[in-house]
Coordinates of C-alpha atoms in Angstrom, one line a residue:
Chain F
M1 CA 0.0 0.0 0.0
T2 CA 1.4 3.4 -1.0
T3 CA 1.7 6.2 1.5
E4 CA -0.9 8.9 1.1
N5 CA 0.5 12.4 0.6
L6 CA -0.4 15.6 -1.1
A7 CA 1.1 14.4 -4.4
S8 CA -0.8 11.1 -4.4
R9 CA -4.1 12.7 -3.6
M10 CA -3.5 15.5 -6.1
A11 CA -2.8 12.9 -8.8
R12 CA -6.0 11.1 -7.9
L13 CA -8.0 14.3 -8.1
Q14 CA -6.4 15.5 -11.2
A15 CA -6.9 12.1 -12.9
A16 CA -10.6 12.3 -12.3
I17 CA -10.8 15.9 -13.6
N18 CA -8.8 14.8 -16.7
L19 CA -11.4 11.9 -17.2
E20 CA -8.8 9.3 -16.4
E21 CA -9.0 6.4 -14.1
G22 CA -6.6 7.0 -11.1
D23 CA -5.6 4.4 -8.5
R24 CA -9.2 4.6 -7.1
V25 CA -12.2 7.0 -7.2
P26 CA -11.4 10.0 -5.1
V27 CA -13.8 11.1 -2.3
A28 CA -14.2 14.7 -1.4
L29 CA -16.8 16.0 1.0
M30 CA -18.2 19.5 0.7
M31 CA -17.8 19.9 4.4
G32 CA -18.9 23.2 5.8
A33 CA -18.7 23.6 9.5
T34 CA -22.3 23.0 10.3
M35 CA -22.1 19.2 10.7
P36 CA -18.8 19.2 12.5
C37 CA -20.1 21.7 15.0
R38 CA -23.3 19.8 15.6
Y39 CA -21.3 16.6 16.0
K40 CA -18.8 18.2 18.4
G41 CA -21.5 19.9 20.5
I42 CA -20.7 23.4 19.3
S43 CA -23.9 25.3 18.6
Q44 CA -24.6 26.8 15.2
G45 CA -24.6 30.2 16.8
E46 CA -21.0 29.6 18.1
L47 CA -20.1 28.6 14.6
Y48 CA -20.8 32.2 13.6
R49 CA -19.4 33.8 16.7
E50 CA -16.2 31.8 16.8
P51 CA -15.2 30.8 13.2
A52 CA -11.8 29.6 14.3
K53 CA -13.4 27.1 16.8
A54 CA -15.7 26.0 14.0
Q55 CA -12.9 25.4 11.6
Q56 CA -11.1 23.4 14.3
A57 CA -14.1 21.1 14.4
V58 CA -13.9 20.6 10.6
F59 CA -10.3 19.5 11.0
E60 CA -11.1 17.2 13.9
V61 CA -14.0 15.5 12.0
F62 CA -11.7 15.2 8.9
D63 CA -9.1 13.4 11.1
E64 CA -11.7 11.2 12.8
L65 CA -13.1 10.2 9.4
G66 CA -9.6 9.0 8.5
G67 CA -9.2 11.8 6.0
Y68 CA -10.6 12.3 2.5
D69 CA -9.0 13.3 -0.8
A70 CA -9.7 17.0 -1.3
A71 CA -11.0 20.0 0.7
G72 CA -12.5 23.4 0.4
A73 CA -10.5 26.0 2.2
G74 CA -13.5 28.1 3.3
A75 CA -14.1 28.6 6.9
N76 CA -17.7 29.6 7.6
A77 CA -16.9 33.3 7.6
S78 CA -20.0 35.3 6.7
R79 CA -20.1 36.1 3.0
E80 CA -22.7 38.8 3.5
E81 CA -20.8 41.5 1.8
N82 CA -19.5 39.4 -1.1
L83 CA -20.6 40.9 -4.3
L84 CA -20.7 37.5 -6.0
D85 CA -23.3 36.2 -3.6
A86 CA -26.9 37.2 -3.6
P87 CA -27.7 39.9 -1.1
M88 CA -30.4 37.9 0.7
R89 CA -31.3 38.5 4.2
I90 CA -29.5 36.0 6.4
K91 CA -31.0 34.7 9.6
V92 CA -28.1 33.9 11.9
P93 CA -28.4 31.4 14.7
G94 CA -28.0 33.0 18.1
R95 CA -28.9 36.4 16.7
D96 CA -32.1 35.9 14.6
L97 CA -32.8 32.3 15.4
P98 CA -32.4 29.9 18.3
D99 CA -28.8 29.3 19.0
D100 CA -28.5 25.8 17.6
D101 CA -30.8 26.3 14.5
P102 CA -29.1 26.1 11.1
V103 CA -28.4 29.4 9.4
Q104 CA -31.1 30.3 6.9
W105 CA -31.5 32.7 4.0
E106 CA -34.8 34.5 3.8
E107 CA -36.1 34.8 0.3
I108 CA -37.9 38.1 0.2
E109 CA -37.9 40.9 -2.4
V110 CA -34.7 42.7 -1.7
L111 CA -34.2 44.0 -5.2
T112 CA -37.2 46.0 -6.5
H113 CA -38.6 46.2 -10.0
E114 CA -36.9 49.7 -10.3
D115 CA -33.5 48.2 -9.5
Y116 CA -33.4 46.6 -13.0
D117 CA -33.0 50.0 -14.5
K118 CA -30.3 51.0 -12.1
I119 CA -28.3 47.8 -12.7
I120 CA -28.6 48.4 -16.5
E121 CA -27.3 51.9 -16.1
Q122 CA -24.6 51.2 -13.5
G123 CA -23.5 47.6 -14.0
W124 CA -23.5 45.1 -11.1
K125 CA -20.4 46.4 -9.2
D126 CA -21.4 50.0 -9.0
F127 CA -25.0 49.2 -8.3
M128 CA -24.0 46.9 -5.4
F129 CA -21.6 49.5 -4.0
E130 CA -24.6 51.9 -3.8
F131 CA -27.1 49.2 -2.9
Y132 CA -25.3 47.4 -0.1
P133 CA -25.0 50.3 2.4
R134 CA -28.8 50.9 1.8
F135 CA -29.5 47.2 2.3
R136 CA -27.4 46.9 5.4
G137 CA -28.3 50.3 6.8
W138 CA -24.6 51.4 6.8
D139 CA -23.1 54.8 6.2
P140 CA -22.1 54.7 2.5
A141 CA -18.8 56.4 3.4
E142 CA -17.9 53.5 5.6
Y143 CA -18.8 50.8 3.1
H144 CA -15.5 50.5 1.3
T145 CA -13.5 50.4 4.5
R146 CA -15.8 47.8 5.9
I147 CA -15.7 45.5 2.9
E148 CA -12.0 45.9 2.5
T149 CA -11.5 45.0 6.2
K150 CA -13.7 42.0 5.8
A151 CA -12.0 40.8 2.6
T152 CA -8.6 41.2 4.2
R153 CA -9.7 39.2 7.2
D154 CA -11.4 36.5 5.2
I155 CA -8.4 36.0 2.9
K156 CA -6.0 35.9 5.8
R157 CA -8.2 33.3 7.6
Q158 CA -8.7 31.2 4.4
K159 CA -4.9 31.2 3.7
E160 CA -4.4 29.9 7.3
V161 CA -6.9 27.2 6.6
M162 CA -5.2 26.3 3.3
K163 CA -1.9 26.0 5.1
V164 CA -3.3 23.5 7.5
W165 CA -4.7 21.4 4.6
E166 CA -1.3 21.5 3.0
E167 CA 0.3 20.3 6.2
K168 CA -2.2 17.5 6.3
G169 CA -1.4 16.6 2.7
I170 CA -4.8 17.5 1.3
P171 CA -5.3 19.4 -1.9
V172 CA -7.7 22.3 -1.9
Y173 CA -10.0 22.7 -4.9
Q174 CA -13.0 24.7 -3.8
V175 CA -13.1 28.1 -2.1
S176 CA -15.7 30.4 -3.2
Y177 CA -18.8 30.9 -5.3
V178 CA -20.4 33.1 -7.9
N179 CA -24.1 33.1 -8.6
T180 CA -25.1 33.1 -12.3
P181 CA -27.1 36.3 -13.1
L182 CA -30.3 34.3 -13.1
M183 CA -29.7 32.8 -9.7
M184 CA -28.7 36.2 -8.3
L185 CA -31.8 37.9 -9.6
S186 CA -34.2 35.1 -8.8
T187 CA -33.1 35.0 -5.2
C188 CA -33.0 38.7 -4.8
R189 CA -36.4 39.4 -6.4
S190 CA -37.8 36.1 -5.0
F191 CA -38.7 33.2 -7.2
V192 CA -42.3 34.0 -8.0
K193 CA -41.7 37.7 -8.7
F194 CA -38.7 36.9 -10.9
T195 CA -40.7 34.4 -12.8
M196 CA -43.4 37.0 -13.4
D197 CA -40.6 39.4 -14.5
I198 CA -39.4 36.9 -17.1
H199 CA -43.0 36.5 -18.3
R200 CA -43.8 40.2 -18.3
I201 CA -40.6 42.1 -19.1
P202 CA -38.2 39.5 -20.6
D203 CA -36.2 42.1 -22.5
K204 CA -35.5 44.2 -19.4
V205 CA -34.4 41.1 -17.5
E206 CA -32.0 40.1 -20.3
A207 CA -30.6 43.7 -20.5
T208 CA -30.0 43.5 -16.7
M209 CA -28.1 40.2 -17.1
D210 CA -26.0 41.7 -19.9
A211 CA -25.1 44.6 -17.6
M212 CA -24.1 42.2 -14.8
I213 CA -22.0 39.5 -16.5
D214 CA -18.7 41.4 -17.1
D215 CA -18.5 42.5 -13.5
L216 CA -19.3 39.0 -12.2
I217 CA -16.5 37.6 -14.3
E218 CA -14.0 40.3 -13.3
I219 CA -14.7 40.0 -9.6
S220 CA -14.7 36.2 -9.7
I221 CA -11.3 36.0 -11.4
K222 CA -9.8 38.5 -9.0
S223 CA -11.2 36.6 -6.0
V224 CA -9.6 33.3 -7.2
K225 CA -6.3 35.1 -7.8
D226 CA -6.4 36.8 -4.4
M227 CA -6.5 33.3 -2.8
G228 CA -3.4 32.2 -4.7
I229 CA -4.3 28.5 -4.9
S230 CA -2.3 26.6 -7.4
P231 CA -0.6 23.2 -7.9
P232 CA 0.9 21.4 -6.3
T233 CA -1.2 22.3 -3.2
G234 CA -4.5 22.8 -4.9
I235 CA -6.5 23.6 -8.0
P236 CA -7.6 27.2 -8.7
A237 CA -11.4 26.8 -9.0
K238 CA -14.6 28.8 -8.8
S239 CA -18.1 27.3 -8.2
L240 CA -21.0 28.5 -10.2
V241 CA -24.1 28.3 -8.1
M242 CA -26.8 26.9 -10.4
E243 CA -30.2 26.1 -9.1
R244 CA -33.0 28.3 -10.5
G245 CA -32.1 28.2 -14.2
G246 CA -32.6 24.4 -14.7
A247 CA -35.5 22.4 -16.1
F248 CA -36.9 21.8 -12.6
Y249 CA -38.0 25.4 -12.7
Y250 CA -38.0 26.7 -16.3
P251 CA -38.5 25.4 -19.8
L252 CA -35.5 25.1 -22.0
R253 CA -36.4 28.2 -24.0
I254 CA -36.0 30.2 -20.8
F255 CA -32.7 28.4 -19.9
E256 CA -31.4 29.0 -23.4
R257 CA -32.0 32.7 -23.2
F258 CA -31.5 33.6 -19.5
E259 CA -29.1 31.0 -18.1
W260 CA -27.0 29.2 -20.6
P261 CA -25.3 32.1 -22.4
Y262 CA -24.1 33.7 -19.1
T263 CA -23.0 30.3 -17.8
K264 CA -20.9 29.8 -20.9
K265 CA -19.4 33.3 -20.6
L266 CA -18.4 32.6 -16.9
V267 CA -17.0 29.1 -17.8
E268 CA -15.0 30.3 -20.8
A269 CA -13.6 33.3 -19.0
F270 CA -12.5 31.1 -16.0
I271 CA -10.9 28.5 -18.3
D272 CA -9.0 31.3 -20.1
E273 CA -7.5 32.3 -16.8
G274 CA -6.6 28.8 -15.7
I275 CA -9.5 28.5 -13.3
M276 CA -11.5 25.3 -13.1
P277 CA -15.2 26.0 -13.3
I278 CA -17.2 23.9 -10.8
L279 CA -20.8 23.8 -11.9
H280 CA -22.7 23.2 -8.7
F281 CA -26.1 22.0 -9.7
D282 CA -28.9 22.0 -7.1
Q283 CA -32.3 20.5 -8.0
D284 CA -33.1 18.5 -11.2
W285 CA -31.0 19.5 -14.3
T286 CA -31.5 16.2 -16.2
L287 CA -33.1 17.8 -19.2
N288 CA -30.3 20.4 -19.4
L289 CA -27.5 17.9 -19.4
P290 CA -26.9 17.7 -23.2
Y291 CA -25.9 21.4 -23.2
L292 CA -22.9 20.7 -21.0
K293 CA -21.3 19.0 -24.0
E294 CA -20.9 22.5 -25.5
L295 CA -18.3 23.3 -22.7
P296 CA -14.6 22.4 -23.2
R297 CA -13.8 18.8 -22.6
G298 CA -12.0 17.8 -19.4
K299 CA -11.9 21.4 -18.0
C300 CA -14.9 21.5 -15.7
L301 CA -16.3 19.7 -12.7
C302 CA -20.0 19.3 -12.3
Q303 CA -21.6 18.5 -9.0
F304 CA -25.0 17.0 -8.6
D305 CA -27.1 17.0 -5.4
S306 CA -29.2 13.8 -5.9
C307 CA -32.1 15.5 -7.7
T308 CA -30.5 15.3 -11.2
D309 CA -30.3 11.8 -12.6
I310 CA -26.5 11.2 -12.1
F311 CA -26.7 8.0 -14.1
K312 CA -28.1 9.8 -17.1
A313 CA -25.4 12.4 -16.6
K314 CA -22.8 9.7 -16.9
E315 CA -24.3 8.5 -20.2
I316 CA -24.2 12.0 -21.6
L317 CA -21.0 13.4 -20.1
R318 CA -18.9 10.3 -20.3
D319 CA -15.5 11.3 -21.7
H320 CA -16.4 14.9 -21.5
M321 CA -16.8 16.2 -18.0
C322 CA -15.9 15.0 -14.5
I323 CA -18.9 14.2 -12.4
M324 CA -19.1 14.6 -8.6
G325 CA -21.9 13.5 -6.3
D326 CA -24.4 12.6 -5.1
V327 CA -25.1 10.8 -1.8
S328 CA -28.3 12.5 -0.8
P329 CA -29.0 14.6 2.3
S330 CA -31.8 12.3 3.4
L331 CA -29.6 9.2 3.1
L332 CA -26.8 10.9 5.0
S333 CA -29.1 12.1 7.8
L334 CA -31.6 9.3 8.0
G335 CA -30.0 6.2 6.3
T336 CA -27.8 3.5 7.8
P337 CA -24.1 3.0 7.0
E338 CA -25.0 -0.1 5.1
E339 CA -27.4 1.8 2.9
V340 CA -24.7 4.5 2.3
E341 CA -22.1 1.9 1.5
A342 CA -24.4 0.2 -1.0
Y343 CA -25.2 3.5 -2.8
C344 CA -21.5 4.5 -2.9
K345 CA -20.6 1.1 -4.4
K346 CA -23.3 1.6 -7.1
L347 CA -21.9 5.1 -7.9
I348 CA -18.3 3.8 -8.0
D349 CA -19.4 0.9 -10.3
I350 CA -21.4 2.9 -12.7
I351 CA -20.3 6.6 -12.6
G352 CA -16.7 5.7 -11.8
E353 CA -16.5 3.3 -14.8
G354 CA -13.7 4.6 -17.1
G355 CA -12.8 7.5 -14.8
G356 CA -14.0 11.0 -14.5
F357 CA -15.8 10.6 -11.1
I358 CA -15.3 12.0 -7.6
L359 CA -17.5 10.5 -4.9
G360 CA -19.2 13.4 -3.1
V361 CA -22.3 14.4 -1.1
G362 CA -25.4 15.8 -2.7
C363 CA -24.8 19.6 -2.4
S364 CA -22.9 20.0 0.9
V365 CA -22.8 17.8 4.1
P366 CA -26.1 18.4 5.9
T367 CA -26.0 19.7 9.5
N368 CA -27.4 16.5 10.9
A369 CA -25.6 14.0 8.7
K370 CA -24.6 11.0 10.8
F371 CA -20.9 10.7 11.4
E372 CA -21.0 6.9 10.7
N373 CA -22.7 7.5 7.4
L374 CA -19.9 9.9 6.3
K375 CA -17.4 7.4 7.6
A376 CA -19.1 4.7 5.5
M377 CA -18.8 6.9 2.4
V378 CA -15.1 7.7 2.9
D379 CA -14.2 4.1 3.7
T380 CA -16.1 2.7 0.7
A381 CA -14.1 5.0 -1.6
K382 CA -10.9 3.9 0.0
N383 CA -11.5 0.2 0.2
Y384 CA -14.0 -0.8 -2.5
R385 CA -12.7 -1.8 -5.9
P386 CA -15.3 -2.5 -8.6
P387 CA -15.2 -6.0 -10.2
R388 CA -13.7 -4.6 -13.4
S389 CA -10.4 -3.7 -11.6
A390 CA -10.3 -6.7 -9.3
Chain E
M1 CA -63.1 24.6 -24.0
S2 CA -64.0 28.2 -23.3
Q3 CA -62.1 31.2 -24.6
L4 CA -61.3 32.1 -21.0
A5 CA -60.0 28.7 -20.1
D6 CA -57.9 28.7 -23.2
A7 CA -56.5 32.1 -22.5
L8 CA -55.5 31.0 -19.0
A9 CA -53.9 27.8 -20.3
A10 CA -52.0 29.9 -22.8
L11 CA -50.8 32.2 -19.9
D12 CA -52.2 35.2 -21.7
E13 CA -52.5 37.5 -18.7
E14 CA -54.1 40.5 -20.5
E15 CA -56.6 38.4 -22.4
V16 CA -57.7 36.6 -19.2
A17 CA -58.1 39.9 -17.3
K18 CA -60.1 41.3 -20.2
L19 CA -62.4 38.3 -20.5
V20 CA -63.1 38.0 -16.7
R21 CA -63.9 41.7 -16.6
E22 CA -66.2 41.5 -19.6
K23 CA -68.1 38.5 -18.1
I24 CA -68.5 40.2 -14.7
D25 CA -69.8 43.3 -16.4
A26 CA -72.2 41.3 -18.5
G27 CA -73.6 39.7 -15.4
V28 CA -72.4 36.2 -15.9
D29 CA -72.6 34.1 -12.8
A30 CA -69.3 34.5 -10.9
M31 CA -69.3 30.8 -10.0
S32 CA -69.3 29.8 -13.7
I33 CA -66.5 32.3 -14.4
L34 CA -64.5 30.7 -11.6
N35 CA -65.1 27.2 -13.0
E36 CA -63.9 28.4 -16.4
C37 CA -60.7 29.6 -14.7
R38 CA -60.3 26.3 -12.9
S39 CA -60.7 24.5 -16.3
G40 CA -57.8 26.6 -17.6
M41 CA -55.8 25.6 -14.5
D42 CA -56.6 22.0 -15.2
I43 CA -55.2 22.3 -18.7
V44 CA -52.0 23.9 -17.3
G45 CA -51.8 20.9 -14.9
E46 CA -52.1 18.5 -17.8
R47 CA -49.5 20.3 -19.8
Y48 CA -47.2 20.2 -16.8
K49 CA -47.7 16.4 -16.4
S50 CA -47.0 15.8 -20.1
G51 CA -43.8 17.8 -19.9
E52 CA -45.0 20.6 -22.1
Y53 CA -45.1 23.0 -19.2
F54 CA -42.6 23.5 -16.3
L55 CA -42.8 24.8 -12.7
S56 CA -42.5 28.4 -14.0
E57 CA -45.7 28.0 -16.0
L58 CA -47.5 26.6 -12.9
V59 CA -46.4 29.7 -11.1
V60 CA -47.4 32.1 -13.8
S61 CA -50.8 30.4 -14.1
G62 CA -51.2 30.6 -10.4
E63 CA -50.5 34.3 -10.3
I64 CA -53.0 34.9 -13.1
F65 CA -55.6 32.8 -11.2
K66 CA -55.0 34.9 -8.1
E67 CA -55.7 38.1 -10.1
C68 CA -58.9 36.5 -11.4
M69 CA -60.0 35.7 -7.9
K70 CA -59.6 39.3 -6.8
V71 CA -62.2 40.3 -9.4
I72 CA -64.5 37.2 -9.1
E73 CA -64.6 36.8 -5.3
P74 CA -66.7 39.9 -4.5
H75 CA -69.3 38.7 -6.9
L76 CA -69.7 35.2 -5.5
K77 CA -73.2 35.1 -4.0
A78 CA -73.3 35.6 -0.2
G79 CA -73.5 32.2 1.5
K80 CA -72.4 30.5 -1.7
Q81 CA -68.7 30.5 -1.6
A82 CA -66.7 28.7 -4.2
D83 CA -67.2 24.9 -3.9
T84 CA -64.5 23.4 -1.8
L85 CA -63.0 19.9 -2.2
A86 CA -61.8 19.8 1.4
K87 CA -60.2 21.9 4.1
M88 CA -56.5 21.7 4.6
V89 CA -53.9 23.0 7.0
L90 CA -50.5 23.9 5.4
G91 CA -47.2 25.2 6.6
T92 CA -43.4 25.0 6.7
V93 CA -42.3 23.2 9.8
K94 CA -40.5 24.5 12.9
G95 CA -36.9 25.6 12.3
D96 CA -37.4 26.1 8.5
I97 CA -38.3 29.4 6.8
H98 CA -38.4 28.2 3.2
N99 CA -41.6 29.3 1.7
I100 CA -41.3 29.0 -2.1
G101 CA -42.6 25.5 -2.5
K102 CA -45.3 25.9 0.1
D103 CA -46.6 29.1 -1.5
I104 CA -46.7 27.6 -4.9
V105 CA -48.6 24.6 -3.6
N106 CA -50.9 26.9 -1.7
V107 CA -52.0 28.7 -4.9
L108 CA -52.4 25.4 -6.8
L109 CA -54.5 23.9 -4.0
G110 CA -56.7 27.0 -3.9
A111 CA -57.1 26.8 -7.7
A112 CA -58.0 23.1 -7.4
G113 CA -60.8 24.0 -4.9
F114 CA -59.2 23.4 -1.5
E115 CA -59.9 25.7 1.4
V116 CA -56.3 26.2 2.6
Y117 CA -55.3 27.5 6.0
D118 CA -51.7 28.5 5.5
L119 CA -49.8 28.9 8.7
G120 CA -46.7 30.4 7.1
V121 CA -43.2 29.2 8.0
D122 CA -41.4 28.0 11.1
V123 CA -44.6 26.6 12.5
E124 CA -44.5 24.8 15.8
P125 CA -46.2 21.4 16.1
R126 CA -48.9 22.6 18.5
I127 CA -49.9 25.5 16.1
F128 CA -50.5 22.9 13.4
V129 CA -52.6 20.8 15.9
E130 CA -54.6 23.8 17.1
K131 CA -55.5 24.8 13.6
L132 CA -56.5 21.2 12.7
I133 CA -58.8 21.2 15.8
E134 CA -60.2 24.7 15.1
T135 CA -60.9 24.1 11.4
E136 CA -61.6 20.4 11.6
A137 CA -59.5 20.1 8.4
P138 CA -58.9 16.4 7.5
I139 CA -55.7 17.1 5.6
L140 CA -52.3 18.4 6.9
G141 CA -49.5 19.4 4.5
M142 CA -46.1 20.1 5.9
S143 CA -43.2 21.5 3.9
G144 CA -39.5 21.7 4.6
L145 CA -36.2 22.1 2.7
L146 CA -33.6 21.6 5.4
T147 CA -32.7 18.1 6.8
P148 CA -33.5 19.3 10.4
A149 CA -37.0 19.8 9.1
F150 CA -37.4 16.1 9.1
E151 CA -37.3 16.1 12.9
S152 CA -39.9 18.8 13.1
M153 CA -42.2 16.9 10.7
K154 CA -41.9 13.9 12.9
E155 CA -42.6 15.9 16.0
T156 CA -45.7 17.3 14.4
V157 CA -47.0 13.9 13.4
K158 CA -46.5 12.8 17.0
A159 CA -48.3 15.9 18.2
V160 CA -51.2 15.1 15.9
E161 CA -51.2 11.6 17.4
A162 CA -51.1 12.9 20.9
A163 CA -54.1 15.1 20.2
G164 CA -56.0 11.9 19.1
L165 CA -56.4 13.2 15.5
R166 CA -54.1 10.8 13.6
D167 CA -56.9 8.6 12.3
K168 CA -58.9 11.6 11.2
V169 CA -56.2 13.5 9.4
R170 CA -54.3 12.5 6.2
I171 CA -50.7 13.8 6.3
I172 CA -48.5 14.7 3.4
V173 CA -44.9 16.0 3.6
G174 CA -43.2 17.8 0.7
G175 CA -40.0 19.6 -0.1
G176 CA -37.0 19.6 -2.4
V177 CA -35.1 16.8 -0.6
V178 CA -38.2 14.9 0.7
T179 CA -37.9 11.2 -0.3
E180 CA -39.7 8.0 0.5
L181 CA -37.2 7.5 3.3
V182 CA -38.2 10.9 4.8
G183 CA -41.9 10.1 4.4
K184 CA -41.5 6.9 6.3
Y185 CA -39.2 8.4 9.0
V186 CA -41.6 11.2 9.9
G187 CA -44.7 8.9 9.8
A188 CA -46.6 10.7 7.0
D189 CA -49.2 9.0 4.8
R190 CA -47.7 10.3 1.6
F191 CA -44.7 12.4 0.4
T192 CA -43.6 14.3 -2.7
S193 CA -41.0 16.6 -4.0
D194 CA -43.3 17.8 -6.8
G195 CA -45.8 20.5 -6.0
L196 CA -48.4 19.5 -8.6
K197 CA -48.1 15.9 -7.5
G198 CA -48.7 17.1 -4.0
V199 CA -52.0 18.6 -5.1
E200 CA -53.0 15.4 -6.9
I201 CA -52.3 13.5 -3.7
C202 CA -54.5 15.9 -1.7
K203 CA -57.3 15.4 -4.3
E204 CA -57.0 11.6 -3.7
F205 CA -57.2 12.3 0.0
A206 CA -60.3 14.4 -0.6
K207 CA -61.9 11.6 -2.6
E208 CA -61.1 9.0 0.1
L209 CA -62.7 11.3 2.7
K210 CA -66.0 11.7 0.9

């Protein structure tokens, strides 16, 4: 048995992304701090008040699981001010919610109908620089200082986290997110209102997205470069948060006009800069899968959350795009280790066949995932070899 | 099929508003106008089931239907409210504030003829039980998106049992990550992750209860 180290894990991860079969299927958990804190008896409120303690819980759970193959560097620092994230109202445990409730995002209309015109006129960045102080009730004069202070603090904290992963010999591949314009507007207008906007004023919605996209690309690339992740310790990557634009919500004609062109622009710009786009799909995107073949081969990673048919995804994306997923939140929180193991074996057998697969959870590790279920997942990836390679 | 039902099925908001207003002004019975709108909603539902329409079209049709009701409702004869299939209590469970799925289902249930008591989000088990007792509704719908919501759903089912109502109340749970495993775990009668299917299940409940 070879000794595991940064290089061996990186090679395994890179092989999957390159659509090759490595020594085995890599396993990577999108582990925020919510489950580790719950498991370690740290309240969800403390997670927000004491991010360093929460991050320590992540490392401890990682060690107790016996380690996995790749990690995100993000601590659970608040991303409230991040211009790439939707400015939704956040309900923080211990402040707005009982101390051990999970954090929640309240979907209310924070962007008004009139804001479309402002975004078209100003672009996303300048609009947000004006909007955020209004939204948060801050003095606009203090805004830039505040956001700069926060960015400096978050980058410093995340670099410290990356250092620990490096010492543990774990490559880092995922740090931060960008919402596609559709996802951003849908969550900020609220789903029903945004859907009616598309129905009633499609041209204005499209013009707004056109006015947003360059800023989203520019800020995204800068944020990845600021973090400085690169081989051999990690893969520079950016996640695209994709939920609302898929066929669970909208017909393909809406997707083709309001989601796909902007997704392609983000993906192509990232690839040009050597950044791996991670298409993070929530909800059912099965009908949209064929479009993914238009993206460059072997350059992206797509994550499924158990709602998309991952087996159909394999049929379509085989030899084209690395797939990650999709042990479901309900299985991780309610199932047994035996059930988890059986499902992981099925994924390794079918999705892992021929390479291009990373075993992962559906979306991120849920707060009340059972430790033994996560352990079953990690152990199955490490120990199980499908019959073809026996 | 009537012009009004067709216009609603085609999601032609302006045409629907014009036709409803014309019919009201011409003294057409409000109940028959409502039934034409419901026929339009039924077509939308059929198109959704066949894959021609998507969730967004259900939402748009629901919003158009709501606008129709604002005009029609004041003209429904006193004492003769719209025919109802059944009463139903609905809400997102304790510890979860997600409302999108629940709100969509609420509109679709209303359009299908249910009298819905929507308790909002983050609803405590005892609030569900109190509403079931107060309204004598025989159906309870619980929604949730987060995995901790499963515990709240289970607690609510237990509270319904403790109140001696379990054999009188059909329970359905729904939400983006609700699976058969979740339905069994919480002790619900049925489960769904599809809003329109949820409405169909409630229609089945209503039939069983007749």
